[in-house]
Amino acid sequence: MSLKLYGYWRSSASYRVRIALNLKGLEYEYIAIDLKKDGGQQHSAQYDAVNPAHLVPTFVDDDEDIILNQSLSIIEYLDERYREPYPLLPAHSVEKARIRALAQDIACDIQPLANLRVLTALQQQYELSAEHSNQWASHWITKGLSGIERRLQTQAGRYCFGFDVTLADVCLVPQVYAAKRFNVDMTPFPLISRIYHQCQTLQAFQKAQPEEQADCP
Amino acid sequence: MSLKLYGYWRSSASYRVRIALNLKGLEYEYIAIDLKKDGGQQHSAQYDAVNPAHLVPTFVDDDEDIILNQSLSIIEYLDERYREPYPLLPAHSVEKARIRALAQDIACDIQPLANLRVLTALQQQYELSAEHSNQWASHWITKGLSGIERRLQTQAGRYCFGFDVTLADVCLVPQVYAAKRFNVDMTPFPLISRIYHQCQTLQAFQKAQPEEQADCP
């Protein structure tokens, strides 16, 4: 198979790319990189050659000799290349910018503060308990979702932006999954919760769930 | 003036948008949001109406009734709308994806871990000294720049990607500025350093420097 995704079952960013690949109807080989085993397989010499930042995901298209990192960049690439029948970004610049901004509200302002490497560093460098580092995650997720709930009030339809799935939904679902994991109280976020459940009715989102991946213990 | 930028002199994300506006030759009104004064002016009722996430920057085009957040989204919007004569992203999907990925290496994996709100939270919630929180910043910046230096070895020309300024350079320069502020040792990053100095010879980058802004104390 020419398309490959290096990922980790519980990584939000890997989860986003899995959703996008499924929405585009693309078959791909999933190569699990265990972020916890052997001190983190992302640091292996083999993976270093694929991604010198030692982060997941990495997307590979062997036929085209393409290796790409960064989930949002991979998804936009897929969307440009396999645009029809369901584009994840509209053609109009302003709409597109709003959708990208919501995706970045998640990918730049929430997820980076609550991922495994950061929580591990907090525990190791500052001797914080797992409980404390989980509170740290939950604090930033709650803060970020509050802003997003407000934005959605003016633009949500069935999904984040109107009645078609966009890049924003592809990012929102893994973030809500992480929120639940860190016991974030979702009652202040009715719109986000409704959109999350709406997305979960779609097969592309179901198949991408962490618990559906081969590397889920 | 119809274009407005709400920003803060030392915010990396604001700095990125200033560079892009200058490269596009656009005049704009700069509205300073002091992240330190009055417990953070980004939390004021007035700014809340502009950006419910209480973060900078926010870009406004009054003529078009557009309010946008997230620096990368704003810059791509500007690039789509004012494409010529110097596009910040090329037309080809693969090249575009690589440039976006490098921008996101900075905007998703480095800057969010080393900005004012995170360092303040570390100090307040865990009673870390300023010295410790600065080490936290310097740790993540060093880690992130190491991956970027490696990537640049295969693609850099005068700038990050060949011989034209792209979105990647627009993000790299503010990140290097922050690295210097946190006393990151730049000797392992000769390519990054060279590109940084090359960019600083351009007026668009010079005018965008934090110390050139009206709100720099």
Coordinates of C-alpha atoms in Angstrom, one line a residue:
Chain A
M1 CA 0.0 0.0 0.0
S2 CA 1.5 3.3 -0.9
L3 CA -0.1 5.5 1.8
K4 CA 1.3 5.1 5.3
L5 CA 0.5 6.7 8.6
Y6 CA 2.9 6.6 11.5
G7 CA 0.8 7.2 14.6
Y8 CA -0.2 6.4 18.1
W9 CA -3.7 5.3 19.1
R10 CA -4.2 7.9 21.8
S11 CA -2.4 10.8 20.0
S12 CA -4.9 13.6 19.1
A13 CA -2.9 14.6 16.1
S14 CA -2.8 11.1 14.8
Y15 CA -6.5 10.7 15.4
R16 CA -7.2 13.9 13.3
V17 CA -5.3 12.4 10.3
R18 CA -7.1 9.1 10.6
I19 CA -10.4 10.8 10.5
A20 CA -9.4 12.8 7.4
L21 CA -8.0 9.7 5.6
N22 CA -11.3 7.9 6.3
L23 CA -13.4 10.9 5.2
K24 CA -11.5 10.8 1.9
G25 CA -12.1 7.1 1.6
L26 CA -8.3 6.4 1.4
E27 CA -6.8 3.0 2.4
Y28 CA -3.6 3.3 4.3
E29 CA -1.1 1.3 6.3
Y30 CA -1.1 2.2 9.9
I31 CA 2.3 2.0 11.5
A32 CA 2.1 2.2 15.3
I33 CA 4.8 4.2 17.1
D34 CA 4.5 3.4 20.8
L35 CA 5.1 6.7 22.7
K36 CA 5.5 4.8 26.0
K37 CA 7.4 1.6 25.1
D38 CA 11.3 1.5 25.0
G39 CA 11.5 5.0 26.4
G40 CA 9.4 6.1 23.4
Q41 CA 9.7 4.5 20.0
Q42 CA 9.5 8.0 18.4
H43 CA 13.1 8.4 19.5
S44 CA 14.4 5.3 17.6
A45 CA 16.9 5.7 14.9
Q46 CA 14.4 4.3 12.4
Y47 CA 11.7 6.9 13.2
D48 CA 14.3 9.7 13.4
A49 CA 15.0 9.2 9.7
V50 CA 11.2 9.7 9.0
N51 CA 10.6 12.6 11.5
P52 CA 13.6 14.4 13.1
A53 CA 11.2 16.1 15.6
H54 CA 10.4 12.7 17.1
L55 CA 6.6 13.4 17.1
V56 CA 3.6 11.7 15.6
P57 CA 2.0 11.6 13.1
T58 CA 4.0 11.3 10.0
F59 CA 2.3 10.7 6.6
V60 CA 4.1 8.9 3.8
D61 CA 3.1 8.4 0.2
D62 CA 5.7 6.0 -1.3
D63 CA 4.5 6.4 -4.9
E64 CA 5.1 10.1 -4.8
D65 CA 8.1 10.0 -2.5
I66 CA 6.4 12.3 0.0
I67 CA 7.0 12.4 3.8
L68 CA 5.0 14.9 5.7
N69 CA 4.7 15.8 9.3
Q70 CA 2.2 18.1 11.2
S71 CA -1.4 16.9 11.2
L72 CA -3.0 20.1 9.9
S73 CA -0.6 20.3 7.1
I74 CA -1.1 16.6 6.2
I75 CA -4.9 17.1 6.2
E76 CA -4.8 20.2 4.0
Y77 CA -2.5 18.3 1.6
L78 CA -5.0 15.4 1.5
D79 CA -7.9 17.9 1.0
E80 CA -6.1 19.6 -1.9
R81 CA -5.2 16.4 -3.6
Y82 CA -8.4 14.5 -3.0
R83 CA -10.8 17.4 -2.9
E84 CA -14.0 15.9 -4.2
P85 CA -16.6 14.8 -3.3
Y86 CA -16.3 16.2 0.3
P87 CA -13.9 19.1 0.6
L88 CA -12.9 19.8 4.2
L89 CA -12.3 23.5 3.5
P90 CA -14.6 25.7 1.4
A91 CA -13.3 27.8 -1.5
H92 CA -14.0 31.3 0.0
S93 CA -11.0 32.8 1.8
V94 CA -12.9 34.2 4.8
E95 CA -14.8 31.1 5.5
K96 CA -11.7 29.1 5.1
A97 CA -9.8 31.4 7.5
R98 CA -12.5 31.0 10.1
I99 CA -12.4 27.2 9.9
R100 CA -8.6 27.1 9.9
A101 CA -8.6 29.4 13.0
L102 CA -10.9 27.0 14.9
A103 CA -8.7 24.1 14.0
Q104 CA -5.7 26.1 15.2
D105 CA -7.5 27.1 18.4
I106 CA -7.2 23.4 19.1
A107 CA -3.9 22.5 17.5
C108 CA -2.0 25.5 18.8
D109 CA -3.7 26.6 22.0
I110 CA -5.0 23.4 23.6
Q111 CA -3.5 20.2 22.5
P112 CA 0.2 21.2 22.8
L113 CA -0.3 21.9 26.5
A114 CA -2.0 18.6 27.3
N115 CA -0.1 16.0 25.5
L116 CA 1.9 13.1 26.8
R117 CA 5.4 14.7 26.4
V118 CA 4.3 17.8 28.3
L119 CA 2.6 16.0 31.1
T120 CA 5.5 13.6 31.4
A121 CA 7.9 16.6 31.6
L122 CA 5.8 18.2 34.3
Q123 CA 5.9 15.0 36.3
Q124 CA 9.6 14.4 35.8
Q125 CA 11.1 17.9 36.0
Y126 CA 8.9 19.3 38.8
E127 CA 8.0 16.1 40.5
L128 CA 4.3 16.7 40.1
S129 CA 1.9 13.9 40.8
A130 CA -0.1 12.4 37.9
E131 CA -3.1 14.1 39.5
H132 CA -1.5 17.5 39.3
S133 CA -0.4 17.1 35.7
N134 CA -3.9 15.9 34.8
Q135 CA -5.3 19.1 36.4
W136 CA -2.9 21.0 34.3
A137 CA -4.3 19.3 31.1
S138 CA -7.9 19.8 32.2
H139 CA -7.3 23.5 33.0
W140 CA -6.1 24.3 29.5
I141 CA -8.6 22.2 27.8
T142 CA -11.5 23.9 29.7
K143 CA -10.1 27.3 28.9
G144 CA -9.7 26.5 25.2
L145 CA -13.1 24.9 24.8
S146 CA -14.8 27.9 26.5
G147 CA -13.5 30.2 23.7
I148 CA -14.5 27.7 21.1
E149 CA -18.1 27.2 22.5
R150 CA -18.5 31.0 22.2
R151 CA -17.3 31.1 18.6
L152 CA -19.6 28.2 17.7
Q153 CA -22.7 30.2 18.9
T154 CA -22.5 32.4 15.8
Q155 CA -21.6 29.8 13.2
A156 CA -22.5 26.2 14.1
G157 CA -25.1 24.2 12.1
R158 CA -25.1 20.5 12.4
Y159 CA -21.3 20.7 12.5
C160 CA -18.9 23.5 13.6
F161 CA -19.5 25.4 10.4
G162 CA -22.9 24.9 8.8
F163 CA -24.0 21.5 7.6
D164 CA -20.8 19.9 6.2
V165 CA -18.0 18.3 8.0
T166 CA -14.9 20.5 7.9
L167 CA -11.3 20.6 9.2
A168 CA -12.7 22.1 12.4
D169 CA -14.8 19.0 13.2
V170 CA -11.8 16.8 12.3
C171 CA -9.9 18.6 15.1
L172 CA -12.8 19.0 17.5
V173 CA -13.6 15.4 18.0
P174 CA -10.1 14.2 19.1
Q175 CA -10.0 17.2 21.5
V176 CA -13.3 16.3 23.1
Y177 CA -12.0 12.7 23.4
A178 CA -9.0 14.0 25.3
A179 CA -11.3 16.3 27.4
K180 CA -13.3 13.3 28.5
R181 CA -10.1 11.4 29.4
F182 CA -9.0 14.2 31.7
N183 CA -12.5 14.4 33.2
V184 CA -13.3 17.9 31.9
D185 CA -16.8 18.9 32.9
M186 CA -18.5 19.2 29.5
T187 CA -21.8 20.7 30.8
P188 CA -20.7 24.3 29.9
F189 CA -20.2 23.2 26.3
P190 CA -23.5 22.1 24.9
L191 CA -22.7 23.0 21.3
I192 CA -19.4 21.3 21.3
S193 CA -21.0 18.2 22.9
R194 CA -23.8 18.1 20.3
I195 CA -21.3 18.4 17.4
Y196 CA -19.1 15.7 18.9
H197 CA -22.0 13.3 19.1
Q198 CA -23.2 14.2 15.6
C199 CA -19.7 13.4 14.2
Q200 CA -19.6 10.1 16.0
T201 CA -22.6 8.9 14.0
L202 CA -20.3 8.9 10.9
Q203 CA -18.3 5.8 10.0
A204 CA -15.2 7.8 9.2
F205 CA -15.1 9.1 12.7
Q206 CA -16.0 5.7 14.3
K207 CA -13.2 3.9 12.4
A208 CA -10.7 6.5 13.6
Q209 CA -11.4 6.2 17.3
P210 CA -8.4 5.3 19.5
E211 CA -10.0 2.2 20.8
E212 CA -10.4 0.9 17.2
Q213 CA -6.7 1.0 16.5
A214 CA -4.5 -2.1 16.4
D215 CA -2.1 -0.5 18.9
C216 CA -4.7 0.2 21.6
P217 CA -3.8 -2.1 24.5
Chain B
M1 CA -7.9 52.8 8.3
S2 CA -9.9 49.7 7.6
L3 CA -7.2 47.1 8.6
K4 CA -6.5 46.7 12.3
L5 CA -4.2 44.4 14.3
Y6 CA -4.7 43.8 18.0
G7 CA -1.4 42.6 19.3
Y8 CA 1.3 42.8 21.9
W9 CA 4.9 43.9 21.1
R10 CA 6.5 40.8 22.5
S11 CA 3.9 38.2 21.4
S12 CA 5.5 35.8 18.8
A13 CA 2.1 35.3 17.1
S14 CA 1.5 39.1 16.8
Y15 CA 5.1 39.5 15.4
R16 CA 4.3 36.9 12.7
V17 CA 1.3 38.8 11.5
R18 CA 3.1 42.2 11.5
I19 CA 5.8 40.7 9.3
A20 CA 3.2 39.4 6.9
L21 CA 1.3 42.7 6.7
N22 CA 4.6 44.5 6.0
L23 CA 5.6 42.0 3.3
K24 CA 2.3 42.5 1.6
G25 CA 2.8 46.3 1.9
L26 CA -0.4 46.8 3.8
E27 CA -1.0 49.8 6.1
Y28 CA -2.8 48.9 9.3
E29 CA -3.7 50.3 12.7
Y30 CA -1.9 48.6 15.5
I31 CA -4.0 48.4 18.7
A32 CA -1.9 47.3 21.6
I33 CA -3.3 44.8 24.1
D34 CA -1.1 44.9 27.1
L35 CA -0.9 41.3 28.4
K36 CA 0.7 42.4 31.7
K37 CA -1.3 45.5 32.6
D38 CA -4.5 45.5 34.6
G39 CA -4.2 41.7 35.1
G40 CA -4.0 41.4 31.3
Q41 CA -6.0 43.7 29.0
Q42 CA -6.9 40.6 26.8
H43 CA -9.4 39.7 29.5
S44 CA -11.3 43.1 29.3
A45 CA -14.9 43.1 28.2
Q46 CA -14.0 45.2 25.2
Y47 CA -11.5 42.7 23.9
D48 CA -13.6 39.7 24.8
A49 CA -16.1 40.9 22.2
V50 CA -13.3 40.8 19.6
N51 CA -11.7 37.5 20.7
P52 CA -13.5 35.3 23.2
A53 CA -10.3 33.2 23.6
H54 CA -8.6 36.3 25.2
L55 CA -5.5 35.8 23.1
V56 CA -3.5 38.0 20.7
P57 CA -3.4 38.6 17.8
T58 CA -6.8 39.5 16.3
F59 CA -7.0 40.9 12.8
V60 CA -9.9 43.1 11.7
D61 CA -11.0 44.4 8.3
D62 CA -13.7 46.9 8.9
D63 CA -14.6 47.3 5.3
E64 CA -15.3 43.7 4.9
D65 CA -16.7 43.1 8.4
I66 CA -14.1 40.5 9.1
I67 CA -12.6 39.5 12.5
L68 CA -10.1 36.8 12.4
N69 CA -7.9 35.1 15.1
Q70 CA -5.0 32.7 14.9
S71 CA -1.8 34.1 13.3
L72 CA -1.4 31.3 10.7
S73 CA -4.9 31.6 9.6
I74 CA -4.7 35.4 9.3
I75 CA -1.5 35.1 7.3
E76 CA -2.9 32.5 4.9
Y77 CA -6.0 34.8 4.5
L78 CA -3.8 37.8 3.7
D79 CA -1.7 35.6 1.3
E80 CA -4.8 34.4 -0.6
R81 CA -6.3 37.9 -0.8
Y82 CA -3.1 39.8 -1.6
R83 CA -1.3 37.1 -3.4
E84 CA 0.9 39.1 -5.8
P85 CA 3.7 40.1 -6.1
Y86 CA 5.2 38.0 -3.3
P87 CA 3.2 34.9 -2.4
L88 CA 4.1 33.4 1.0
L89 CA 3.0 29.9 -0.1
P90 CA 3.7 28.3 -3.5
A91 CA 1.0 26.8 -5.7
H92 CA 2.1 23.2 -5.5
S93 CA 0.5 21.1 -2.8
V94 CA 3.6 19.2 -1.7
E95 CA 5.8 22.3 -1.4
K96 CA 2.9 24.1 0.3
A97 CA 2.5 21.2 2.8
R98 CA 6.2 21.2 3.7
I99 CA 6.2 25.0 4.3
R100 CA 3.0 24.8 6.4
A101 CA 4.5 21.9 8.4
L102 CA 7.5 23.9 9.3
A103 CA 5.3 26.9 10.3
Q104 CA 3.3 24.5 12.5
D105 CA 6.5 23.0 14.0
I106 CA 6.8 26.4 15.5
A107 CA 3.2 27.4 16.0
C108 CA 2.0 24.1 17.5
D109 CA 5.1 22.5 19.0
I110 CA 7.3 25.3 20.3
Q111 CA 5.6 28.6 20.9
P112 CA 2.5 27.4 22.8
L113 CA 4.9 25.9 25.5
A114 CA 6.9 29.0 26.0
N115 CA 4.5 31.9 26.0
L116 CA 3.6 34.3 28.7
R117 CA 0.4 32.7 29.9
V118 CA 2.1 29.3 30.3
L119 CA 5.2 30.6 32.1
T120 CA 2.9 32.6 34.4
A121 CA 0.8 29.5 35.1
L122 CA 3.9 27.5 35.9
Q123 CA 5.1 30.2 38.3
Q124 CA 1.7 30.7 40.0
Q125 CA 0.3 27.2 40.1
Y126 CA 3.5 25.3 41.0
E127 CA 5.4 28.2 42.7
L128 CA 8.3 27.8 40.2
S129 CA 10.8 30.6 40.1
A130 CA 11.2 32.7 37.0
E131 CA 14.5 31.0 36.5
H132 CA 12.8 27.6 36.4
S133 CA 10.0 28.7 34.1
N134 CA 12.6 30.2 31.8
Q135 CA 14.4 26.9 31.7
W136 CA 11.1 25.3 30.7
A137 CA 10.8 27.7 27.8
S138 CA 14.4 27.2 26.7
H139 CA 14.1 23.4 26.9
W140 CA 11.2 23.3 24.5
I141 CA 12.6 25.9 22.2
T142 CA 15.9 24.0 21.9
K143 CA 14.1 20.7 21.3
G144 CA 11.9 22.3 18.6
L145 CA 14.7 24.1 16.8
S146 CA 16.8 20.9 16.7
G147 CA 14.2 19.2 14.6
I148 CA 13.8 22.3 12.4
E149 CA 17.6 22.6 11.8
R150 CA 17.6 19.0 10.6
R151 CA 14.7 19.6 8.2
L152 CA 16.3 22.8 6.8
Q153 CA 19.4 20.8 5.8
T154 CA 17.5 19.3 2.9
Q155 CA 15.6 22.3 1.7
A156 CA 17.0 25.6 2.8
G157 CA 18.3 28.1 0.2
R158 CA 18.7 31.7 1.2
Y159 CA 15.5 31.3 3.2
C160 CA 13.9 28.2 4.8
F161 CA 12.6 27.0 1.4
G162 CA 14.7 28.1 -1.5
F163 CA 15.2 31.7 -2.4
D164 CA 11.9 33.4 -1.6
V165 CA 10.5 34.3 1.8
T166 CA 7.7 32.0 2.8
L167 CA 5.3 31.5 5.7
A168 CA 8.1 29.4 7.3
D169 CA 10.4 32.4 7.5
V170 CA 7.6 34.5 8.8
C171 CA 7.3 32.1 11.8
L172 CA 11.0 31.3 12.2
V173 CA 12.1 34.9 12.9
P174 CA 9.9 35.5 15.9
Q175 CA 10.8 32.1 17.3
V176 CA 14.5 32.9 17.1
Y177 CA 13.8 36.2 18.7
A178 CA 12.1 34.3 21.6
A179 CA 15.0 31.9 21.7
K180 CA 17.5 34.7 22.3
R181 CA 15.3 36.1 25.0
F182 CA 15.4 32.8 26.9
N183 CA 19.2 32.5 26.3
V184 CA 19.0 29.4 24.1
D185 CA 22.4 28.5 22.8
M186 CA 22.1 29.0 19.0
T187 CA 25.5 27.5 18.1
P188 CA 23.9 24.1 17.2
F189 CA 21.6 25.9 14.7
P190 CA 23.8 27.5 12.1
L191 CA 21.2 27.3 9.3
I192 CA 18.4 28.8 11.4
S193 CA 20.8 31.5 12.5
R194 CA 21.8 32.3 8.9
I195 CA 18.2 32.5 7.7
Y196 CA 17.3 34.7 10.7
H197 CA 20.0 37.2 9.9
Q198 CA 19.1 37.1 6.2
C199 CA 15.5 37.9 7.0
Q200 CA 16.5 40.8 9.3
T201 CA 18.1 42.6 6.3
L202 CA 14.6 43.1 4.9
Q203 CA 12.6 46.1 5.8
A204 CA 9.4 44.2 6.3
F205 CA 11.1 42.2 9.1
Q206 CA 12.8 45.2 10.6
K207 CA 9.6 47.2 10.9
A208 CA 7.9 44.3 12.6
Q209 CA 10.5 43.9 15.4
P210 CA 9.1 44.0 18.9
E211 CA 11.3 47.0 19.9
E212 CA 9.9 49.0 16.9
Q213 CA 6.3 48.8 18.2
A214 CA 4.6 51.7 20.0
D215 CA 3.8 49.5 23.0
C216 CA 7.4 48.4 23.7
P217 CA 8.2 49.9 27.1

